[in-house]
PDB file of C-alpha atoms in Angstrom:
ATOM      1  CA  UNK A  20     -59.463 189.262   9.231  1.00 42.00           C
ATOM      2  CA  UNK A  21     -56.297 190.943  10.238  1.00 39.00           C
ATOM      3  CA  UNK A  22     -54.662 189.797  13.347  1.00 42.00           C
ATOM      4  CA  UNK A  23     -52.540 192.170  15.202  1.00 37.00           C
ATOM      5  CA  UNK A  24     -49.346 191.108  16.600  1.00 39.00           C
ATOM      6  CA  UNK A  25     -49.393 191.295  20.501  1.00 38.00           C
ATOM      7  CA  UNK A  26     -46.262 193.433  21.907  1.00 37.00           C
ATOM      8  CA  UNK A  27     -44.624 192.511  24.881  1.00 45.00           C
ATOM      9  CA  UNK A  28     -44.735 195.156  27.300  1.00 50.00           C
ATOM     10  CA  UNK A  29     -41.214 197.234  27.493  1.00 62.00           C
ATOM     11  CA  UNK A  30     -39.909 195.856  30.799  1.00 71.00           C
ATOM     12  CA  UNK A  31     -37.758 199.473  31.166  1.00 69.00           C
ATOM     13  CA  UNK A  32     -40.657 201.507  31.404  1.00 83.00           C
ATOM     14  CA  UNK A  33     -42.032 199.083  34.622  1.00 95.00           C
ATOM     15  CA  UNK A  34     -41.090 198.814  38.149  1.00 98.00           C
ATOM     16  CA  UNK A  35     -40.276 195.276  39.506  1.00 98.00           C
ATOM     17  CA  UNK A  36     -40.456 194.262  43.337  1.00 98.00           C
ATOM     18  CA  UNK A  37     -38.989 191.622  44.352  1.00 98.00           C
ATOM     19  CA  UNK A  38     -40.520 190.394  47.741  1.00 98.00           C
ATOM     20  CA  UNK A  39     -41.135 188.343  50.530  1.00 98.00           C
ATOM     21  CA  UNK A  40     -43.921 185.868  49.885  1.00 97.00           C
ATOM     22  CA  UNK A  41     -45.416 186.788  53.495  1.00 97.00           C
ATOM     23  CA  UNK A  42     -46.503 190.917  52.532  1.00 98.00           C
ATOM     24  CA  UNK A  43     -47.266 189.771  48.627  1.00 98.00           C
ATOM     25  CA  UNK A  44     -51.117 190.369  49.655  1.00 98.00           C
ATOM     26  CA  UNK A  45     -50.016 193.604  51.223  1.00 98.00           C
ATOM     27  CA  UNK A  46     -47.639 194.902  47.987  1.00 98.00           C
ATOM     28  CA  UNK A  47     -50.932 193.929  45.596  1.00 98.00           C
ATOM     29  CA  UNK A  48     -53.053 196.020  48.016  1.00 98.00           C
ATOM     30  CA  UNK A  49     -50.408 199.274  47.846  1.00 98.00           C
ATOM     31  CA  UNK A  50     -50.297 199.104  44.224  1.00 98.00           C
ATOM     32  CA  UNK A  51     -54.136 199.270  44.471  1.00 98.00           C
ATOM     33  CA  UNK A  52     -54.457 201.849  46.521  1.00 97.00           C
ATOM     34  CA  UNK A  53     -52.311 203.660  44.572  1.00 97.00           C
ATOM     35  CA  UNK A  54     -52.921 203.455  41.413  1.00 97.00           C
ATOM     36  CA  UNK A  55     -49.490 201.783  40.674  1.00 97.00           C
ATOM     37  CA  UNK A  56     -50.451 199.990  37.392  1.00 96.00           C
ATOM     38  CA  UNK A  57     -46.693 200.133  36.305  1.00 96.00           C
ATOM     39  CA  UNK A  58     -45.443 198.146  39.572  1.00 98.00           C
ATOM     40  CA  UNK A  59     -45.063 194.232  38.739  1.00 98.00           C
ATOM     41  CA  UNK A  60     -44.479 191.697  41.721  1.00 98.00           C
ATOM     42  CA  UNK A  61     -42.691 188.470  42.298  1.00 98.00           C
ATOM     43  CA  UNK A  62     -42.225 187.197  45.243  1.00 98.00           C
ATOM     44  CA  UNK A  63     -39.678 184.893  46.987  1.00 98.00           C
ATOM     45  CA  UNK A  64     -40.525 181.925  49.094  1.00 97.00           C
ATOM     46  CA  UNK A  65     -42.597 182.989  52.303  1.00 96.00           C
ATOM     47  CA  UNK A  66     -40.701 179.957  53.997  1.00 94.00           C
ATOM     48  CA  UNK A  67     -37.584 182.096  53.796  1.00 96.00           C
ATOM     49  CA  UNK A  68     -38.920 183.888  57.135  1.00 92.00           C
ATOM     50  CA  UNK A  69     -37.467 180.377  58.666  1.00 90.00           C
ATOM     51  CA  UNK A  70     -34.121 180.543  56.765  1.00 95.00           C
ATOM     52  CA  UNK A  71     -32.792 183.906  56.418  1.00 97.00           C
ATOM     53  CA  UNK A  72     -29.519 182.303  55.021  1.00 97.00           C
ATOM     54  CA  UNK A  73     -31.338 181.846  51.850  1.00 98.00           C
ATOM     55  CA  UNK A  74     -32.802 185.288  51.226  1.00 98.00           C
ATOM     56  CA  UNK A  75     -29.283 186.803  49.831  1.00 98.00           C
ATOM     57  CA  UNK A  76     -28.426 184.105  47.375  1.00 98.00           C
ATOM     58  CA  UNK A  77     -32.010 184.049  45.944  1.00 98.00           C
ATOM     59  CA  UNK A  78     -32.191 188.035  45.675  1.00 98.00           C
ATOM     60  CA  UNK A  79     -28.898 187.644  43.655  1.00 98.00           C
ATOM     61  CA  UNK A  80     -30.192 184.968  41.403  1.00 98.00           C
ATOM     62  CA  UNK A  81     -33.674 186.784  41.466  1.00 98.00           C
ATOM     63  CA  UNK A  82     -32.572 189.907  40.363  1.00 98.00           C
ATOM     64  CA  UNK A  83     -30.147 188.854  37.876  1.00 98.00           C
ATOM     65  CA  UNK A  84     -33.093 186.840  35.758  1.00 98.00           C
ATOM     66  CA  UNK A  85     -34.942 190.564  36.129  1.00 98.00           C
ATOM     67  CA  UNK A  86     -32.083 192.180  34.720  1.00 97.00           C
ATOM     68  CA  UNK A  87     -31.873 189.466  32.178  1.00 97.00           C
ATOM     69  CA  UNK A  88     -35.371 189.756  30.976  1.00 96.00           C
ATOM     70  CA  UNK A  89     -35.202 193.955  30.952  1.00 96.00           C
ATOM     71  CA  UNK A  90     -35.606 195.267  34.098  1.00 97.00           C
ATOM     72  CA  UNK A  91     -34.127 198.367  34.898  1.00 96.00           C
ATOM     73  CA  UNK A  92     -36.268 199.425  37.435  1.00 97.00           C
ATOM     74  CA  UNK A  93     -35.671 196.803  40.875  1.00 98.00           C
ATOM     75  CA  UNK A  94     -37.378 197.295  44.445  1.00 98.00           C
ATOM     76  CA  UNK A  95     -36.978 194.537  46.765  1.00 98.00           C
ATOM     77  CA  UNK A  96     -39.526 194.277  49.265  1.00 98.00           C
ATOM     78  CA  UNK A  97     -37.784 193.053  52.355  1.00 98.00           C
ATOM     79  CA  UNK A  98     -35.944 194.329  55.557  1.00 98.00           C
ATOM     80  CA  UNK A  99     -32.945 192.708  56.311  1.00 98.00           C
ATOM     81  CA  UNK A 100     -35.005 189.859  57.876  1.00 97.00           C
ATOM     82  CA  UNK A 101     -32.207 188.485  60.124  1.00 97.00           C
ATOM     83  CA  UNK A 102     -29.804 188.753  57.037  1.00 98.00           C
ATOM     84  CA  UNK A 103     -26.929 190.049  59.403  1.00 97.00           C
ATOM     85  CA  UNK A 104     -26.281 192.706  56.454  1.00 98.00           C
ATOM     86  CA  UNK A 105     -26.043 189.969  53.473  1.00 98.00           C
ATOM     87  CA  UNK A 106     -29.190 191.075  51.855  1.00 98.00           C
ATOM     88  CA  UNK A 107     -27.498 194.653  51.557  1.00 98.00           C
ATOM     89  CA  UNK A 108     -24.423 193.640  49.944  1.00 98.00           C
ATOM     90  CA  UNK A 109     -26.473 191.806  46.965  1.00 98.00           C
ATOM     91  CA  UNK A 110     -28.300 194.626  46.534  1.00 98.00           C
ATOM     92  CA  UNK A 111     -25.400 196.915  46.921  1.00 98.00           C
ATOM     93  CA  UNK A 112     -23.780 194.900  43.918  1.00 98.00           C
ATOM     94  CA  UNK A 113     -26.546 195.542  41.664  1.00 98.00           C
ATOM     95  CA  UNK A 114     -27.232 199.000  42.786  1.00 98.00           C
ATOM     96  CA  UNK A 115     -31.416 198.069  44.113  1.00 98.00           C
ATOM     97  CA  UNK A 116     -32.817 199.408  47.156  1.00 98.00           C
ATOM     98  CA  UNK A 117     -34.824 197.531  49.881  1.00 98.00           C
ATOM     99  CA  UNK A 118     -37.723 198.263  52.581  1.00 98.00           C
ATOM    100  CA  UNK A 119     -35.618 200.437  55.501  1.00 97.00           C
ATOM    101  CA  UNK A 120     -35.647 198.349  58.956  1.00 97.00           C
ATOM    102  CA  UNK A 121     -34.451 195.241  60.544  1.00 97.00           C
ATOM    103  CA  UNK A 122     -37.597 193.188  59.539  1.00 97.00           C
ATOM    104  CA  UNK A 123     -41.181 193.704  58.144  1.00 97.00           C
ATOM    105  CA  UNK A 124     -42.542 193.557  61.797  1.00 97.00           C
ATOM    106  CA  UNK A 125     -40.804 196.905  62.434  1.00 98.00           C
ATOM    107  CA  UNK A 126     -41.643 198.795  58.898  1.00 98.00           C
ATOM    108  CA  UNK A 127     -45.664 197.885  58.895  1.00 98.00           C
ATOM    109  CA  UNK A 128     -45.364 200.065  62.575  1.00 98.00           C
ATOM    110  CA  UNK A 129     -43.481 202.688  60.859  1.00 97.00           C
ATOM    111  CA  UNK A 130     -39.571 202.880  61.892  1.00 97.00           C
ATOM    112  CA  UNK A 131     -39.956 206.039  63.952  1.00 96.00           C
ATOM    113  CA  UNK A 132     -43.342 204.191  66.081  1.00 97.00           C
ATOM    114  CA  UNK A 133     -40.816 201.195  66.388  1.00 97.00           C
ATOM    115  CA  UNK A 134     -37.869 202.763  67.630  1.00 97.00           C
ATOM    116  CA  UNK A 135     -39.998 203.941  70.534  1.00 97.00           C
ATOM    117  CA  UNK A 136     -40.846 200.469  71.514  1.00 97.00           C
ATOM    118  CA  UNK A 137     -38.277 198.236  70.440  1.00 97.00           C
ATOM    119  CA  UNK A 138     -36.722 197.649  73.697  1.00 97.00           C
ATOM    120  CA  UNK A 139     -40.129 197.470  75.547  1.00 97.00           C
ATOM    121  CA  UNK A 140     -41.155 194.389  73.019  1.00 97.00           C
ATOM    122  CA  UNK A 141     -37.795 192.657  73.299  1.00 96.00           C
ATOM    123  CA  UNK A 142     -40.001 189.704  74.468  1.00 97.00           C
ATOM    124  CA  UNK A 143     -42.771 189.886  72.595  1.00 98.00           C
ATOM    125  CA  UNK A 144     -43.684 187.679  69.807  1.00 97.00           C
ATOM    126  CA  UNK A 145     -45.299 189.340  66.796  1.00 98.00           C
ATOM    127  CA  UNK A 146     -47.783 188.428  64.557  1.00 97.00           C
ATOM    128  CA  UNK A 147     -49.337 189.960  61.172  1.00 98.00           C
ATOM    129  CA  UNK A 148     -52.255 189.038  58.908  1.00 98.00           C
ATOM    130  CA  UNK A 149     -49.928 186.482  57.097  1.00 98.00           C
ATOM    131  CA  UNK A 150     -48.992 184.770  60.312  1.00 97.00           C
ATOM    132  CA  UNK A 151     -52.567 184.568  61.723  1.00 97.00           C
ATOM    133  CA  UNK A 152     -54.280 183.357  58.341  1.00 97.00           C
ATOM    134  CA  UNK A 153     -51.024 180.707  58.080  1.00 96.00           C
ATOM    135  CA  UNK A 154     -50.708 180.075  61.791  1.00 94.00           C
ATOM    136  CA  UNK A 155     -51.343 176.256  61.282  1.00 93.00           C
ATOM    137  CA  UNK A 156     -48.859 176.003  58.402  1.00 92.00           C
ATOM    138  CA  UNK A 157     -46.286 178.291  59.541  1.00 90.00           C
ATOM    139  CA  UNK A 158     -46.261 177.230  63.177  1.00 90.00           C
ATOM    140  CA  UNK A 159     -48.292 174.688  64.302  1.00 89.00           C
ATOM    141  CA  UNK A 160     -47.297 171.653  62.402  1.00 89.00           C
ATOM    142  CA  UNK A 161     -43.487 172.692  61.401  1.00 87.00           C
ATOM    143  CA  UNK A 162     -43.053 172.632  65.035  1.00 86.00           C
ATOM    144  CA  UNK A 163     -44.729 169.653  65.894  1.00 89.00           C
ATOM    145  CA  UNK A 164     -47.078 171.410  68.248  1.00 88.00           C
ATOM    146  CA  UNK A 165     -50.409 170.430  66.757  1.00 87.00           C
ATOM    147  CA  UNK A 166     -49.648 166.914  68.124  1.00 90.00           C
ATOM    148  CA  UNK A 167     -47.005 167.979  71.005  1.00 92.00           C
ATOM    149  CA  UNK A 168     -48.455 170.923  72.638  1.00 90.00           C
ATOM    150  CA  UNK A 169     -46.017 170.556  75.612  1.00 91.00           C
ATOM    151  CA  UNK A 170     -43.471 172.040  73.291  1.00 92.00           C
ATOM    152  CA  UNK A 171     -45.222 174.820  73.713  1.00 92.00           C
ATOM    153  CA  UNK A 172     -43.130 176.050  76.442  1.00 91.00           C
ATOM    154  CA  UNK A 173     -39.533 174.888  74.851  1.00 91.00           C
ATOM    155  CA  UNK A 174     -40.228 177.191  71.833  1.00 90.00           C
ATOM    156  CA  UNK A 175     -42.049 180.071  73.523  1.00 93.00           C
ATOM    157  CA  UNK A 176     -41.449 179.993  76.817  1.00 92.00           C
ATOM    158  CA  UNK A 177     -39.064 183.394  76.592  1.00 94.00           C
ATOM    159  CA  UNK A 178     -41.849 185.337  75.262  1.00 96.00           C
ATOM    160  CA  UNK A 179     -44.332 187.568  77.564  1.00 97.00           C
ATOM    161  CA  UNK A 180     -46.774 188.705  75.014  1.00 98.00           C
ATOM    162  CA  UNK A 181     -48.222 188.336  71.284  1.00 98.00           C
ATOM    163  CA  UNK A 182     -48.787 191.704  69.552  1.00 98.00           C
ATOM    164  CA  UNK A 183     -50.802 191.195  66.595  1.00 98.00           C
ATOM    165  CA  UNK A 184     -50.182 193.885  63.932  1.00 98.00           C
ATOM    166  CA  UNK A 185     -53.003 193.924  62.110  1.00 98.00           C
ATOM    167  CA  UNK A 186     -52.897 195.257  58.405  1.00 98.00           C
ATOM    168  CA  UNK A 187     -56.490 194.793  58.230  1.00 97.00           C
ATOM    169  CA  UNK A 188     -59.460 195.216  60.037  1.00 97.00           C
ATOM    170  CA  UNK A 189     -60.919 191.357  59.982  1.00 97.00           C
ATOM    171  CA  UNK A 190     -62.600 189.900  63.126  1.00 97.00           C
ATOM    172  CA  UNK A 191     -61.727 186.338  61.942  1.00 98.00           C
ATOM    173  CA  UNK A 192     -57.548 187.328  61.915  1.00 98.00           C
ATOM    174  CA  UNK A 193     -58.443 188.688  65.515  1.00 98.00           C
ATOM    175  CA  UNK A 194     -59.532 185.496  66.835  1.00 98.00           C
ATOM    176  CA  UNK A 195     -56.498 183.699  65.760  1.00 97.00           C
ATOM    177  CA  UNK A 196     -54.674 186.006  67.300  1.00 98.00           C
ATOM    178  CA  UNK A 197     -56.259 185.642  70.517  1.00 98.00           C
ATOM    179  CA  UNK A 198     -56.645 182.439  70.194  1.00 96.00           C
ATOM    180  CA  UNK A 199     -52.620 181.973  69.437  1.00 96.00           C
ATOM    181  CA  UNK A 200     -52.137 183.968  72.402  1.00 97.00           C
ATOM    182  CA  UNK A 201     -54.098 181.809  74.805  1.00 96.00           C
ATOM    183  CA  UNK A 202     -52.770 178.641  73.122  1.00 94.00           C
ATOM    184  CA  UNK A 203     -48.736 179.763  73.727  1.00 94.00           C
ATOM    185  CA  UNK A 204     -49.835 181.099  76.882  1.00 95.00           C
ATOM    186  CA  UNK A 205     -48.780 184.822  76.238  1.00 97.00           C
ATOM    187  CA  UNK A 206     -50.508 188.170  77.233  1.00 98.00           C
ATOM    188  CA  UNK A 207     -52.429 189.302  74.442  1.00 98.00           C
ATOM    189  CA  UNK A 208     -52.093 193.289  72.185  1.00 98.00           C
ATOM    190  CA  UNK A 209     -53.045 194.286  69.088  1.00 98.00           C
ATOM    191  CA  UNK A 210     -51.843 196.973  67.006  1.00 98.00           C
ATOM    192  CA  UNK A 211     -53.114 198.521  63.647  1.00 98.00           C
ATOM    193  CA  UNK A 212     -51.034 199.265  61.450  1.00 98.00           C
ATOM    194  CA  UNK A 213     -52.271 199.510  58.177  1.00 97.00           C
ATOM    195  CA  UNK A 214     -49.220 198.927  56.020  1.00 98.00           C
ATOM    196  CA  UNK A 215     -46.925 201.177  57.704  1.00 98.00           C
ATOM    197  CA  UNK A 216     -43.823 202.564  56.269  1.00 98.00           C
ATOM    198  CA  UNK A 217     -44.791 199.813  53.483  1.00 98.00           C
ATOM    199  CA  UNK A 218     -47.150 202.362  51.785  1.00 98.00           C
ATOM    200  CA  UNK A 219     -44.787 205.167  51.291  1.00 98.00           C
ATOM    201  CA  UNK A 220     -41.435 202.657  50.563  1.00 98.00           C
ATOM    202  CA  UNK A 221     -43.276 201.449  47.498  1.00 98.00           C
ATOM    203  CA  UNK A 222     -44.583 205.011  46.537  1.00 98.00           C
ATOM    204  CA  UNK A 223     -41.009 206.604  46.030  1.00 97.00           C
ATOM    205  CA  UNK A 224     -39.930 203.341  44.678  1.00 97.00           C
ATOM    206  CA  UNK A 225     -42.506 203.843  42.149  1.00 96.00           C
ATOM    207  CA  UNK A 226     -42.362 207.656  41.304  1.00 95.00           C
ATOM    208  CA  UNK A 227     -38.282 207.051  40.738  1.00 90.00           C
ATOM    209  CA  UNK A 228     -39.389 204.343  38.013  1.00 85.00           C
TER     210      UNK A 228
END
């Protein structure tokens, strides 16, 4: 029998993004959609959300092992994610473009939708399908609220109203939702989205691979 030597795909002819753990779901479901079977994905720690000081210095480590291992092609799937413009000079170094907007929150609306109510949610707190299916992990123990719910108040006690933007259509996400909003004590919207401006970003990304 003759074996055939397996090739290692030529990274140059593939498009890498580089995300946040929290839309990874949503980038696999794009590419999908699409048809994108050139796009690869890595993601960076969802956890980051907590610690925006860590997002720049991991892009710049992140993308230099891409650029190590052949990648020409970079797309970094993040806003600036309360970066305060840090983000943007990594990626200005190595010439790689990111997801337009502030924070993922504002691109799965769309950025024009946003600007139109950006000042009116000032005091809203948002949610997506990540944050409802990893409510317990992402909020309820880290902040101690599963066994001190009278923190409640000290944490969210600014906030009017929870605005689930909902990427999905799943009646299971909706209840969390609700039932986050009842829990924290907040007045209660939800939004589809779909993946917003998300769709479209990763298009062009892909088409100038």
């Amino acid at each position: 029998m003759v074996k055939t030597k397996k090739t290692k795909p030529n990274q140059t002819d593939r498009l890498l993004v580089i995300a946040c753990g929290m839309i990874a779901r949503e980038v696999l479901a794009v590419k999908e959609q699409l048809g994108l079977d050139h796009l690869e994905l890595t993601c960076l720690p969802a956890e980051f959300h907590f610690h925006p000081d860590r997002i720049a210095p991991a892009m710049d480590k992140a993308i230099e092992k891409a650029r190590a291992e052949g990648y020409e092609h970079i797309f970094v799937g993040y806003a600036d994610c309360g970066t305060g413009g840090l983000l943007d000079r990594v990626l200005e170094k190595h010439g790689v473009e990111r997801m337009a907007g502030p924070h993922c929150f504002a691109f799965y609306q769309g950025m024009d939708a946003y600007a139109k109510v950006a000042d009116d949610d000032m005091m809203s707190f948002y949610m997506t399908d990540f944050l409802c299916r990893q409510f317990d992990a992402f909020f309820m123990k880290p902040l101690g609220l599963d066994k001190h719910p009278e923190l409640i108040k000290d944490y969210f006690g600014n906030y009017e109203k929870l605005i689930y933007l909902a990427q999905t259509d799943d009646p299971e996400l909706d209840k969390v939702a609700e039932k986050a909003a009842a829990l924290l004590g907040l007045a209660y919207e939800r939004r589809s989205t779909d993946f917003g401006d998300l769709t479209p970003g990763l298009a062009r990304a892909a088409a100038n691979a």
